[in-house]
Tab-separated table of C-alpha atoms in Angstrom:
chain	number	residue	atom	x	y	z
T	492	UNK	CA	-8.578	-11.565	-31.634
T	493	UNK	CA	-5.872	-9.672	-31.227
T	494	UNK	CA	-4.972	-8.231	-27.844
T	495	UNK	CA	-2.408	-5.797	-26.755
T	496	UNK	CA	-0.415	-7.116	-23.829
T	497	UNK	CA	1.654	-4.234	-22.225
T	498	UNK	CA	5.411	-5.077	-20.298
T	499	UNK	CA	4.887	-8.258	-22.594
T	500	UNK	CA	8.494	-9.454	-22.462
T	501	UNK	CA	8.408	-9.265	-18.832
T	502	UNK	CA	8.218	-11.811	-16.283
T	503	UNK	CA	4.299	-12.459	-15.906
T	504	UNK	CA	3.685	-10.710	-19.603
T	505	UNK	CA	5.704	-13.475	-21.356
T	506	UNK	CA	3.653	-16.068	-19.483
T	507	UNK	CA	0.778	-14.688	-20.100
T	508	UNK	CA	1.790	-14.463	-23.765
T	509	UNK	CA	1.979	-18.117	-24.562
T	510	UNK	CA	-0.897	-18.948	-22.809
T	511	UNK	CA	-2.992	-16.346	-24.465
T	512	UNK	CA	-1.023	-18.022	-28.268
T	513	UNK	CA	-2.022	-21.560	-26.453
T	514	UNK	CA	-5.522	-21.269	-26.635
T	515	UNK	CA	-5.502	-19.442	-30.500
T	516	UNK	CA	-5.449	-15.527	-29.378
T	517	UNK	CA	-3.298	-13.356	-31.071
T	518	UNK	CA	-0.752	-11.228	-28.670
T	519	UNK	CA	0.683	-7.936	-29.839
T	520	UNK	CA	3.460	-7.183	-26.895
T	521	UNK	CA	4.367	-3.542	-26.178
T	522	UNK	CA	7.781	-3.162	-23.832
T	523	UNK	CA	10.213	-0.354	-23.765
T	524	UNK	CA	12.860	-3.245	-22.374
T	525	UNK	CA	13.681	-1.043	-19.654
T	526	UNK	CA	12.997	-4.460	-17.647
T	527	UNK	CA	13.039	-7.076	-20.013
T	528	UNK	CA	15.399	-8.596	-22.910
T	529	UNK	CA	14.671	-8.803	-26.384
T	530	UNK	CA	15.483	-12.276	-26.484
T	531	UNK	CA	12.394	-13.395	-24.738
T	532	UNK	CA	10.723	-12.894	-27.695
T	533	UNK	CA	12.427	-15.769	-29.650
T	534	UNK	CA	12.042	-17.723	-26.454
T	535	UNK	CA	7.990	-17.263	-26.479
T	536	UNK	CA	8.594	-18.564	-30.057
T	537	UNK	CA	10.002	-21.433	-28.863
T	538	UNK	CA	7.629	-22.740	-26.729
T	539	UNK	CA	4.481	-21.877	-29.331
T	540	UNK	CA	5.646	-22.214	-32.700
T	541	UNK	CA	4.708	-19.072	-33.031
T	542	UNK	CA	6.314	-15.623	-33.017
T	543	UNK	CA	3.455	-12.963	-31.289
T	544	UNK	CA	3.720	-9.232	-33.083
T	545	UNK	CA	5.996	-6.761	-31.127
T	546	UNK	CA	6.087	-2.909	-30.634
T	547	UNK	CA	9.528	-2.002	-29.114
T	548	UNK	CA	7.645	1.741	-27.635
T	549	UNK	CA	7.423	3.827	-24.471
T	550	UNK	CA	3.371	3.759	-23.365
T	551	UNK	CA	4.802	7.646	-21.604
T	552	UNK	CA	4.600	8.965	-25.248
T	553	UNK	CA	1.323	9.669	-25.540
T	554	UNK	CA	1.423	10.437	-29.602
T	555	UNK	CA	3.097	6.462	-29.742
T	556	UNK	CA	0.349	5.469	-27.877
T	557	UNK	CA	-2.320	7.030	-30.397
T	558	UNK	CA	-0.399	5.922	-33.093
T	559	UNK	CA	-0.699	2.404	-31.879
T	560	UNK	CA	-4.105	1.947	-31.734
T	561	UNK	CA	-4.345	3.434	-35.186
T	562	UNK	CA	-2.184	0.986	-36.702
T	563	UNK	CA	-4.334	-1.947	-34.514
T	564	UNK	CA	-7.945	-0.589	-34.646
T	565	UNK	CA	-8.919	-4.417	-34.520
T	566	UNK	CA	-7.458	-5.053	-30.644
T	567	UNK	CA	-10.645	-6.566	-28.504
T	568	UNK	CA	-8.726	-6.703	-25.306
T	569	UNK	CA	-5.913	-5.263	-23.460
T	570	UNK	CA	-3.911	-6.473	-20.588
T	571	UNK	CA	-2.028	-4.186	-18.806
T	572	UNK	CA	1.496	-5.108	-17.060
T	573	UNK	CA	3.366	-2.484	-18.092
T	574	UNK	CA	4.477	-0.882	-14.669
T	575	UNK	CA	7.560	-0.292	-12.778
T	576	UNK	CA	7.527	-2.408	-9.253
T	577	UNK	CA	10.494	-2.040	-7.177
T	578	UNK	CA	9.465	-0.701	-3.470
T	579	UNK	CA	12.455	0.767	-2.290
T	580	UNK	CA	13.010	2.406	-5.528
T	581	UNK	CA	9.719	3.753	-5.459
T	582	UNK	CA	10.451	5.577	-2.071
T	583	UNK	CA	13.632	6.982	-3.243
T	584	UNK	CA	12.300	7.703	-7.048
T	585	UNK	CA	8.546	8.660	-6.536
T	586	UNK	CA	7.783	10.597	-9.793
T	587	UNK	CA	9.172	7.954	-12.055
T	588	UNK	CA	6.810	5.730	-10.859
T	589	UNK	CA	3.986	8.174	-10.572
T	590	UNK	CA	4.516	8.512	-14.351
T	591	UNK	CA	5.351	5.336	-15.022
T	592	UNK	CA	2.399	3.978	-13.942
T	593	UNK	CA	-0.260	6.193	-13.808
T	594	UNK	CA	-0.162	8.538	-16.906
T	595	UNK	CA	0.712	5.348	-19.283
T	596	UNK	CA	-2.623	3.895	-17.863
T	597	UNK	CA	-4.324	7.164	-19.120
T	598	UNK	CA	-3.023	7.482	-22.324
T	599	UNK	CA	-3.932	3.884	-22.935
T	600	UNK	CA	-7.559	3.962	-21.161
T	601	UNK	CA	-8.241	7.613	-23.224
T	602	UNK	CA	-7.624	5.589	-26.722
T	603	UNK	CA	-9.918	2.632	-25.444
T	604	UNK	CA	-12.616	4.607	-24.380
T	605	UNK	CA	-13.432	5.932	-27.883
T	606	UNK	CA	-13.819	2.535	-29.214
T	607	UNK	CA	-17.575	1.057	-29.014
T	608	UNK	CA	-16.636	-1.504	-26.823
T	609	UNK	CA	-13.666	-2.354	-24.533
T	610	UNK	CA	-11.714	-5.122	-22.631
T	611	UNK	CA	-9.014	-3.962	-20.196
T	612	UNK	CA	-7.368	-6.271	-17.597
T	613	UNK	CA	-5.264	-4.720	-15.010
T	614	UNK	CA	-2.356	-6.265	-13.511
T	615	UNK	CA	-2.612	-5.354	-9.255
T	616	UNK	CA	-1.407	-6.079	-6.489
T	617	UNK	CA	-1.862	-7.532	-2.896
T	618	UNK	CA	-0.235	-4.953	-1.591
T	619	UNK	CA	-3.513	-2.899	-1.845
T	620	UNK	CA	-4.570	-4.475	1.270
T	621	UNK	CA	-1.784	-3.525	3.178
T	622	UNK	CA	-1.350	-5.576	6.362
T	623	UNK	CA	-5.103	-7.003	6.153
T	624	UNK	CA	-6.702	-7.337	9.525
T	625	UNK	CA	-7.473	-10.713	9.015
T	626	UNK	CA	-6.402	-14.054	7.239
T	627	UNK	CA	-6.525	-14.771	4.653
T	628	UNK	CA	-7.863	-12.041	2.305
T	629	UNK	CA	-11.065	-11.514	0.799
T	630	UNK	CA	-11.900	-9.318	-1.792
T	631	UNK	CA	-14.068	-7.567	0.346
T	632	UNK	CA	-11.069	-6.322	2.569
T	633	UNK	CA	-10.718	-2.810	3.226
T	634	UNK	CA	-7.920	-0.914	0.866
T	635	UNK	CA	-5.450	0.284	3.408
T	636	UNK	CA	-3.129	3.277	3.106
T	637	UNK	CA	-0.639	2.736	0.714
T	638	UNK	CA	3.137	1.538	2.356
T	639	UNK	CA	5.262	3.000	-0.781
T	640	UNK	CA	4.581	5.260	-3.848
T	641	UNK	CA	4.874	1.869	-5.201
T	642	UNK	CA	1.362	0.536	-3.458
T	643	UNK	CA	0.141	4.414	-3.977
T	644	UNK	CA	0.079	3.481	-8.001
T	645	UNK	CA	-1.594	0.223	-7.919
T	646	UNK	CA	-4.705	1.925	-5.805
T	647	UNK	CA	-4.849	5.100	-7.856
T	648	UNK	CA	-4.681	2.471	-11.043
T	649	UNK	CA	-7.826	1.089	-9.397
T	650	UNK	CA	-9.627	4.323	-8.385
T	651	UNK	CA	-9.012	5.402	-12.167
T	652	UNK	CA	-9.985	2.320	-14.123
T	653	UNK	CA	-13.045	2.047	-11.597
T	654	UNK	CA	-13.966	5.952	-12.705
T	655	UNK	CA	-13.772	5.513	-16.652
T	656	UNK	CA	-15.656	2.481	-16.630
T	657	UNK	CA	-18.716	4.435	-14.842
T	658	UNK	CA	-18.436	6.473	-18.272
T	659	UNK	CA	-17.591	4.648	-20.525
T	660	UNK	CA	-17.758	1.302	-22.650
T	661	UNK	CA	-15.302	-0.101	-21.175
T	662	UNK	CA	-15.081	-3.487	-19.143
T	663	UNK	CA	-12.297	-4.003	-16.620
T	664	UNK	CA	-11.027	-6.411	-14.120
T	665	UNK	CA	-9.110	-6.401	-11.672
T	666	UNK	CA	-6.526	-8.913	-10.924
T	667	UNK	CA	-4.578	-8.365	-7.302
T	668	UNK	CA	-1.599	-10.650	-7.439
T	669	UNK	CA	-0.287	-12.393	-3.965
T	670	UNK	CA	3.303	-13.587	-4.356
T	671	UNK	CA	4.035	-14.702	-8.291
T	672	UNK	CA	7.224	-17.264	-8.515
T	673	UNK	CA	8.343	-20.050	-10.935
T	674	UNK	CA	9.512	-20.364	-14.510
T	675	UNK	CA	7.562	-22.159	-17.736
T	676	UNK	CA	8.080	-25.783	-17.733
T	677	UNK	CA	10.673	-25.591	-19.937
T	678	UNK	CA	12.928	-23.307	-18.533
T	679	UNK	CA	12.451	-21.135	-21.637
T	680	UNK	CA	11.276	-18.477	-19.900
T	681	UNK	CA	11.057	-17.374	-16.156
T	682	UNK	CA	12.249	-14.640	-13.854
T	683	UNK	CA	14.939	-12.557	-14.430
T	684	UNK	CA	15.366	-9.501	-12.405
T	685	UNK	CA	17.953	-7.150	-13.100
T	686	UNK	CA	20.573	-6.438	-10.719
T	687	UNK	CA	20.225	-7.629	-6.480
T	688	UNK	CA	16.640	-9.313	-6.596
T	689	UNK	CA	14.146	-7.859	-4.551
T	690	UNK	CA	11.850	-10.561	-4.556
T	691	UNK	CA	12.502	-14.262	-2.171
T	692	UNK	CA	12.581	-16.807	-4.706
T	693	UNK	CA	15.156	-15.264	-7.233
T	694	UNK	CA	17.120	-14.402	-4.441
T	695	UNK	CA	17.213	-18.138	-3.567
T	696	UNK	CA	18.328	-19.574	-6.742
T	697	UNK	CA	21.172	-17.262	-7.326
T	698	UNK	CA	22.308	-18.508	-3.677
T	699	UNK	CA	21.655	-21.694	-4.368
T	700	UNK	CA	23.555	-21.446	-8.073
T	701	UNK	CA	26.483	-19.424	-6.273
T	702	UNK	CA	26.015	-15.943	-7.327
T	703	UNK	CA	24.951	-14.842	-3.916
T	704	UNK	CA	27.043	-15.548	-1.058
T	705	UNK	CA	24.069	-16.162	1.287
T	706	UNK	CA	20.532	-15.282	1.425
T	707	UNK	CA	19.058	-12.882	3.912
T	708	UNK	CA	16.315	-13.352	5.831
T	709	UNK	CA	14.402	-9.835	7.109
T	710	UNK	CA	13.561	-10.664	10.723
T	711	UNK	CA	12.325	-13.546	12.400
T	712	UNK	CA	10.694	-11.533	15.192
T	713	UNK	CA	7.184	-11.635	13.608
T	714	UNK	CA	3.865	-13.222	14.961
T	715	UNK	CA	3.929	-16.170	13.195
T	716	UNK	CA	4.861	-20.020	14.048
T	717	UNK	CA	8.355	-19.530	13.027
T	718	UNK	CA	8.822	-15.994	13.627
T	719	UNK	CA	9.467	-15.226	9.228
T	720	UNK	CA	7.013	-13.495	7.240
T	721	UNK	CA	4.141	-15.291	5.532
T	722	UNK	CA	3.029	-14.293	2.063
T	723	UNK	CA	1.175	-16.502	-0.520
T	724	UNK	CA	3.427	-18.140	-3.144
T	725	UNK	CA	1.892	-18.438	-6.963
T	726	UNK	CA	3.052	-20.152	-9.938
T	727	UNK	CA	3.299	-18.305	-12.457
T	728	UNK	CA	1.605	-20.163	-14.940
T	729	UNK	CA	-0.985	-20.390	-13.186
T	730	UNK	CA	-0.964	-16.719	-12.721
T	731	UNK	CA	-0.768	-16.229	-16.555
T	732	UNK	CA	-3.765	-18.533	-16.857
T	733	UNK	CA	-6.090	-16.372	-14.759
T	734	UNK	CA	-5.876	-13.348	-17.362
T	735	UNK	CA	-6.760	-15.750	-20.322
T	736	UNK	CA	-9.470	-16.878	-17.844
T	737	UNK	CA	-10.288	-13.096	-17.149
T	738	UNK	CA	-10.600	-12.096	-20.555
T	739	UNK	CA	-12.287	-14.544	-21.476
T	740	UNK	CA	-15.056	-13.648	-19.349
T	741	UNK	CA	-15.036	-9.694	-20.418
T	742	UNK	CA	-15.461	-11.556	-24.480
T	743	UNK	CA	-17.762	-13.644	-23.429
T	744	UNK	CA	-19.720	-11.320	-21.420
T	745	UNK	CA	-20.184	-12.841	-18.401
T	746	UNK	CA	-18.954	-10.081	-15.876
T	747	UNK	CA	-21.266	-9.081	-13.386
T	748	UNK	CA	-20.506	-5.743	-13.403
T	749	UNK	CA	-18.631	-3.090	-15.211
T	750	UNK	CA	-15.874	-3.667	-13.060
T	751	UNK	CA	-15.213	-7.088	-11.583
T	752	UNK	CA	-12.017	-7.644	-8.519
T	753	UNK	CA	-10.847	-10.913	-8.108
T	754	UNK	CA	-7.329	-12.055	-5.548
T	755	UNK	CA	-5.037	-14.821	-7.364
T	756	UNK	CA	-3.333	-16.650	-5.029
T	757	UNK	CA	-3.200	-20.434	-4.039
T	758	UNK	CA	-4.869	-19.703	-0.266
T	759	UNK	CA	-1.732	-21.042	1.428
T	760	UNK	CA	0.683	-18.870	3.226
T	761	UNK	CA	4.463	-19.687	3.590
T	762	UNK	CA	6.946	-18.429	5.576
T	763	UNK	CA	10.499	-17.695	4.590
T	764	UNK	CA	11.887	-20.248	6.370
T	765	UNK	CA	8.953	-22.955	4.739
T	766	UNK	CA	10.439	-21.504	1.423
T	767	UNK	CA	13.879	-22.308	2.272
T	768	UNK	CA	13.377	-25.829	3.292
T	769	UNK	CA	11.037	-26.513	0.170
T	770	UNK	CA	13.741	-25.117	-2.059
T	771	UNK	CA	16.787	-27.526	-0.005
T	772	UNK	CA	14.156	-30.378	-0.310
T	773	UNK	CA	13.919	-29.632	-4.070
T	774	UNK	CA	17.345	-29.093	-5.260
T	775	UNK	CA	18.789	-31.392	-2.821
T	776	UNK	CA	21.236	-28.983	-1.275
T	777	UNK	CA	21.666	-26.579	1.786
T	778	UNK	CA	20.868	-22.740	1.352
T	779	UNK	CA	23.321	-20.528	3.367
T	780	UNK	CA	21.147	-17.686	5.177
T	781	UNK	CA	21.322	-15.519	7.748
T	782	UNK	CA	18.651	-13.712	9.882
T	783	UNK	CA	19.091	-9.456	9.796
T	784	UNK	CA	16.657	-7.035	10.863
T	785	UNK	CA	13.196	-6.129	9.236
T	786	UNK	CA	13.017	-4.695	6.021
T	787	UNK	CA	11.056	-1.085	6.430
T	788	UNK	CA	7.169	-1.805	5.059
T	789	UNK	CA	7.331	-5.370	5.360
T	790	UNK	CA	3.823	-6.880	6.451
T	791	UNK	CA	3.826	-9.630	9.211
T	792	UNK	CA	1.076	-11.713	7.013
T	793	UNK	CA	-0.682	-12.075	3.748
T	794	UNK	CA	-2.651	-14.806	1.806
T	795	UNK	CA	-5.445	-14.701	-0.180
T	796	UNK	CA	-9.256	-16.070	-0.183
T	797	UNK	CA	-9.685	-17.643	-2.818
T	798	UNK	CA	-13.621	-18.357	-3.171
T	799	UNK	CA	-14.136	-15.685	-5.757
T	800	UNK	CA	-11.458	-16.487	-8.540
T	801	UNK	CA	-12.289	-20.394	-8.190
T	802	UNK	CA	-16.446	-20.072	-7.670
T	803	UNK	CA	-17.211	-16.542	-10.076
T	804	UNK	CA	-13.998	-16.245	-12.100
T	805	UNK	CA	-13.708	-20.356	-12.692
T	806	UNK	CA	-10.030	-20.344	-12.138
T	807	UNK	CA	-8.119	-22.624	-9.620
T	808	UNK	CA	-4.264	-22.533	-8.695
T	809	UNK	CA	-2.901	-26.454	-9.543
T	810	UNK	CA	1.143	-25.929	-8.786
T	811	UNK	CA	2.331	-26.885	-5.255
T	812	UNK	CA	4.883	-24.633	-3.990
T	813	UNK	CA	7.845	-27.271	-4.241
T	814	UNK	CA	6.818	-27.445	-8.161
T	815	UNK	CA	6.681	-24.105	-8.274
T	816	UNK	CA	10.231	-23.625	-6.775
T	817	UNK	CA	11.690	-26.808	-8.861
T	818	UNK	CA	10.325	-24.881	-12.106
T	819	UNK	CA	12.715	-21.828	-11.073
T	820	UNK	CA	15.493	-23.782	-9.745
T	821	UNK	CA	15.448	-25.149	-13.497
T	822	UNK	CA	14.895	-22.093	-14.833
T	823	UNK	CA	17.890	-20.526	-12.861
T	824	UNK	CA	20.071	-23.755	-13.483
T	825	UNK	CA	19.573	-23.092	-17.648
T	826	UNK	CA	20.648	-19.771	-17.473
T	827	UNK	CA	23.666	-19.693	-15.990
T	828	UNK	CA	24.685	-23.119	-17.435
């Protein structure tokens, strides 16, 4: 079965392509290489022994999207990762985010709704919950006003998909990720941010390897046990496997409604300082860091209630925080060697 994976050379996309190949799907990757590298294609091939089909194109080009679906008319599902995702950049350049994250989604759905049936997995985010009123966060928690244009594009994206499933043959699953970290156990693929990392773990590993002088911890005055912000860190391979399970659920028609939503996390919140100490333990070295002021738009705490993903989707995160950090460190050492 052919599956379109948009943004399939990115961090989460590439790991998902590997897991799709592992269970016998034939992924076709679309990527414009704006935040990824063509080398990842060979790295995927090294892991699985099979080179995925690849089309370099920009999904903002509507005619190109139409042409793709003419060429690959037998695609049985779409996993949609392709999107811009830096919160700070979205505040500075909102129109880029609305064009890249909304238009591309619309163009893909326009093609899918012409099919007699279609399966669509959407890469969403726990960002849609904002600062939830209670922890852990369930799928029923209210969607809060977005703190950034990036967050808003995820909310709007979910609303668009919900509206389209009501009037088309598209079945969809919205996957709301918490904080993906780590790398493939082979250290062939992992997170490789362009420029200064926006996320905690690549900043930690780059500091550990000596690329950065020290880590900035944004705020130690949050109402948490150690004063630093709390997040739910999930291994990227666990996250990738959830996409495969979600796609199989739709293909096997096990979904209970036209659109379903699942939180993907571990169910455990870890503070920034806990992550630093866990990294020091697995790497065997001290990490230089300094406490600085809070970052605008950051929330105090977010971790998932995973009951629905565990019981309804039939998926559960397996890796511990230390295992995830150890894989991220192995990847960082490999790419810098």
